C-alpha atoms as one frame of an Amber mdcrd trajectory, in Angstrom:
protein
 -40.931-118.593 -19.683 -39.823-120.885 -16.861 -42.573-123.176 -15.660 -43.541
-123.308 -11.995 -42.312-126.421 -10.225 -44.894-128.709  -8.635 -44.253-131.683
  -6.349 -46.830-134.471  -6.218 -46.674-136.753  -3.175 -48.563-139.898  -2.266
 -50.393-142.277  -4.575 -52.195-140.048  -7.073 -53.387-141.470 -10.430 -51.301
-139.989 -13.210 -54.233-139.945 -15.628 -55.840-137.276 -13.458 -52.814-134.985
 -13.780 -52.615-134.609 -17.571 -53.250-130.843 -17.579 -50.865-130.331 -14.673
 -48.045-131.964 -16.647 -48.876-129.774 -19.635 -48.666-126.493 -17.738 -46.006
-127.083 -15.080 -42.671-128.734 -14.330 -44.016-131.668 -12.298 -42.091-134.086
 -10.111 -44.046-137.328  -9.774 -43.080-140.788  -8.593 -44.184-143.752 -10.707
 -42.831-146.102  -8.049 -42.758-145.791  -4.277 -44.296-142.534  -2.983 -41.800
-139.934  -1.805 -40.857-140.359   1.847 -41.247-137.608   4.423 -37.461-137.234
   4.555 -37.274-136.772   0.776 -39.985-134.120   0.889 -38.290-132.306   3.773
 -35.016-132.214   1.843 -36.467-131.115  -1.506 -39.623-129.105  -0.810 -37.692
-125.815  -0.967 -37.219-126.446  -4.691 -40.952-126.219  -5.444 -43.537-123.486
  -5.925 -46.544-125.764  -5.466 -47.311-129.001  -3.691 -50.097-131.403  -4.604
 -50.293-133.083  -1.231 -51.309-136.672  -0.616 -49.923-139.099   1.938 -47.986
-136.563   4.009 -48.671-134.107   6.833 -48.341-130.406   6.189 -47.092-129.598
   9.683 -44.871-126.698  10.727 -41.646-128.557  10.031 -42.799-129.363   6.520
 -44.092-125.859   5.855 -40.803-124.357   7.049 -38.998-126.659   4.614 -41.119
-125.330   1.745 -39.438-121.930   1.695 -40.707-121.082  -1.777 -44.167-122.661
  -1.593 -47.023-120.545  -2.872 -49.819-123.112  -2.906 -50.619-126.483  -1.384
 -53.427-128.338  -3.122 -54.874-131.181  -1.099 -55.846-134.385  -2.860 -58.675
-134.646  -0.322 -61.580-132.718   1.136 -60.325-132.890   4.734 -57.548-130.532
   5.787 -56.938-131.393   9.441 -53.567-132.904   8.427 -52.290-129.451   7.417
 -51.517-126.505   9.687 -53.584-124.077   7.622 -53.151-121.175  10.044 -49.360
-121.439   9.902 -49.535-121.776   6.131 -51.490-118.515   6.006 -48.846-116.823
   8.185 -46.254-117.893   5.647 -48.345-116.665   2.722 -49.125-120.161   1.417
 -52.579-120.725  -0.029 -54.136-124.085   0.906 -56.934-125.487  -1.260 -58.896
-128.700  -0.826 -60.879-130.829  -3.285 -64.487-131.078  -2.070 -66.394-131.882
  -5.246 -64.782-135.128  -6.379 -65.282-136.921  -3.067 -69.018-136.247  -2.861
 -70.518-139.178  -4.759 -67.963-141.913  -3.902 -68.088-141.071  -0.197 -71.877
-140.867  -0.186 -72.043-144.255  -1.890 -69.647-145.744   0.659 -71.704-144.241
   3.454 -74.869-145.831   2.184 -73.094-149.132   1.646 -72.104-148.991   5.329
 -75.677-148.111   6.318 -77.070-151.073   4.401 -74.342-153.421   5.636 -74.832
-152.375   9.248 -78.616-152.504   9.443 -78.763-155.750   7.444 -76.070-157.215
   9.756 -73.951-158.363   6.831 -70.715-158.596   8.829 -72.390-161.054  11.203
 -74.167-163.026   8.449 -70.968-163.275   6.403 -69.021-164.532   9.415 -71.646
-167.204  10.147 -71.675-168.576   6.611 -67.884-168.438   6.202 -67.536-170.447
   9.406 -69.700-173.173   7.900 -72.511-172.410  10.306 -76.171-171.513   9.835
 -78.788-169.536  11.746 -82.535-169.044  11.585 -83.250-165.348  10.859 -86.762
-165.924  12.182 -85.218-165.482  15.620 -85.393-161.839  16.669 -81.820-161.787
  17.996 -80.531-162.359  14.459 -82.661-159.727  12.744 -81.685-156.330  11.391
 -83.709-153.287  10.381 -85.911-152.281   7.443 -84.932-148.847   6.145 -88.299
-147.932   4.665 -90.095-145.784   7.227 -87.009-145.434   9.421 -85.431-142.057
  10.258 -81.955-141.100   9.105 -80.201-138.439  11.163 -77.496-136.595   9.220
 -74.917-134.820  11.373 -73.261-132.310   9.046 -75.426-131.435   6.061 -72.905
-130.375   3.437 -72.295-131.822  -0.021 -71.831-135.407   1.137 -74.486-135.360
   3.845 -77.115-133.975   1.488 -76.226-136.588  -1.139 -76.606-139.387   1.410
 -79.997-137.891   2.293 -81.157-138.298  -1.321 -80.070-141.937  -1.346 -81.902
-142.523   1.931 -85.081-140.971   0.578 -84.948-143.364  -2.374 -85.209-146.154
   0.230 -88.218-144.518   1.843 -86.420-143.052   4.824 -87.393-139.864   6.619
 -84.417-137.480   6.901 -83.618-135.105   9.743 -80.370-133.155   9.938 -78.210
-131.120  12.262 -75.677-128.620  11.032 -74.011-125.435  12.219 -75.956-123.619
   9.516 -79.661-124.278   9.153 -81.159-124.260   5.667 -83.964-121.913   4.762
 -87.527-123.168   5.112 -87.787-123.187   1.322 -84.618-125.261   0.921 -85.699
-127.738   3.589 -89.026-128.169   1.831 -87.302-128.572  -1.541 -84.970-131.267
  -0.171 -87.637-132.929   1.970 -85.588-132.713   5.171 -86.276-131.427   8.668
 -83.870-129.632  10.991 -83.355-131.107  14.462 -81.183-129.898  17.305 -78.416
-132.288  18.256 -80.207-133.879  21.196 -83.362-134.401  19.141 -81.383-135.954
  16.303 -79.614-138.336  18.689 -82.792-139.438  20.403 -84.964-139.702  17.286
 -82.854-141.195  14.496 -82.785-144.912  13.754 -79.534-144.439  11.844 -77.100
-141.563  12.417 -74.527-140.756   9.754 -71.655-138.351  10.414 -70.486-135.861
   7.788 -69.076-133.005   9.865 -65.453-131.817   9.699 -63.044-132.673  12.486
 -62.640-129.556  14.613 -61.912-129.014  18.316 -65.676-128.580  18.757 -66.483
-131.929  17.091 -63.833-134.085  18.773 -65.621-136.906  20.648 -68.969-135.336
  19.808 -70.263-138.886  19.833 -69.394-140.240  23.245 -70.741-142.314  26.121
 -73.530-139.867  26.965 -74.659-139.645  23.337 -74.713-143.414  22.894 -76.831
-143.777  26.025 -79.281-141.252  24.560 -79.581-143.118  21.235 -82.207-145.790
  20.645 -80.921-149.247  21.507 -81.996-150.416  18.027 -80.155-147.549  16.304
 -76.988-147.591  14.233 -74.057-145.194  13.905 -72.192-144.683  10.616 -69.004
-142.627  10.280 -67.320-141.931   6.957 -66.080-138.467   7.959 -63.269-138.306
  10.529 -62.461-140.896  13.182 -61.878-138.656  16.232 -65.430-137.284  16.024
 -66.336-140.571  17.724 -64.797-141.756  20.991 -63.765-145.266  19.966 -63.586
-146.573  23.530 -67.083-145.285  24.275 -68.414-146.754  21.026 -66.995-150.181
  21.879 -68.627-149.997  25.297 -71.997-149.022  23.803 -71.850-151.845  21.261
 -70.832-154.414  23.861 -73.630-153.352  26.211 -76.244-153.233  23.474 -76.884
-149.533  23.997 -76.896-149.241  20.207 -77.441-152.035  17.711 -74.426-151.620
  15.465 -72.094-149.401  13.478 -70.560-148.900  10.059 -67.106-147.310  10.077
 -64.818-146.132   7.301 -62.703-144.000   9.650 -61.220-144.618  13.094 -59.956
-142.494  15.941 -56.385-143.832  15.810 -56.205-145.122  12.231 -54.552-147.100
  10.838 -54.665-148.743  14.289 -58.084-150.154  15.129 -58.623-151.458  18.639
 -58.748-155.215  19.124 -62.033-154.885  21.001 -63.685-153.107  18.080 -62.349
-155.647  15.590 -63.767-158.481  17.688 -67.349-157.223  17.425 -69.587-158.753
  14.779 -72.121-155.904  14.845 -69.676-153.541  13.146 -68.932-153.244   9.417
 -65.510-151.708   8.792 -63.571-150.322   5.825 -60.001-148.893   5.679 -60.829
-145.207   5.025 -61.831-146.173   1.499 -64.678-143.734   0.886 -63.086-142.365
  -2.285 -61.566-145.707  -3.232 -62.953-146.021  -6.745 -61.063-145.693 -10.020
 -63.349-142.888 -11.147 -63.335-141.171  -7.765 -59.553-141.053  -7.448 -59.108
-139.817 -11.022 -61.568-136.956 -10.601 -60.049-136.150  -7.207 -56.628-135.762
  -8.840 -58.173-133.613 -11.569 -59.743-131.325  -8.980 -56.506-131.025  -6.997
 -54.636-130.213 -10.213 -57.257-127.620 -11.166 -56.697-125.881  -7.827 -53.085
-125.268  -8.840 -53.943-124.240 -12.395 -56.597-121.795 -11.175 -54.241-120.324
  -8.581 -51.621-119.503 -11.192 -54.311-118.214 -13.546 -55.110-115.613 -10.901
 -58.412-116.953  -9.535 -57.710-119.445  -6.729 -60.532-121.850  -5.881 -61.420
-124.067  -2.893 -59.197-122.014  -0.571 -59.542-123.137   3.069 -57.219-120.604
   4.742 -58.418-117.256   3.418
């Protein structure tokens, strides 16, 4: 029986694709990742696409004349036209489980770094300077007793909440779907409407998907409503935050600081944002661990295996 042909794009660890190689005819690059032009020219040859490092836009989907499934080596799917894929009969699956712990850990690293002002402290010491942290202007925040506001209470947001509770933080959350009273009690969290979350939280962490309704959800008005000693952390999607408005709020002291793993126009980060020493930044590295990337590849591969076994999983365009 002829094996289905699968194309793997982007930098995906081969050790996570062992079962995929066993069951399918896989095209994989051990060197430079396949270029967009290469994919456009060859995608018609494949039944499945394990997608990393490319956009699944209309031009690409039209090129994949024989595609049956696209498995995303990621949880986010805003880089794929899932509605057009559905029109063409292409199933799109994402990989939500593998990113949970690494991204939650990165989020909490950003929280700690931001509230402890590590970017500023590091800069001072590296410059051969010294400060007296007894002075209030140099001080950060103690997490114990502070309130964490989680915007988007899915797998990652709820995991961050557990980490916060281990530090003695109170957790409030806002999500499109409110948990039951029993579940809230079990998790030790309290629902808050968006305005309450913004005005109450000492640290706000974003874990919502990027949708038309969430674009620039955090903007000038929101920053003005936040406490001036509060911090914003974003390890979800950059455009949820208006970068220009965030810079303005940080420069004016309307909020105390930020921790960012994603940016509105990444990989470009504005010069003004980079110049601020009350921001800790990372290059969209939330899943950037050896273990995280391996399990992410395994999950993306399992999407394809399950699809051809007749029980597709993690489908985002049903």
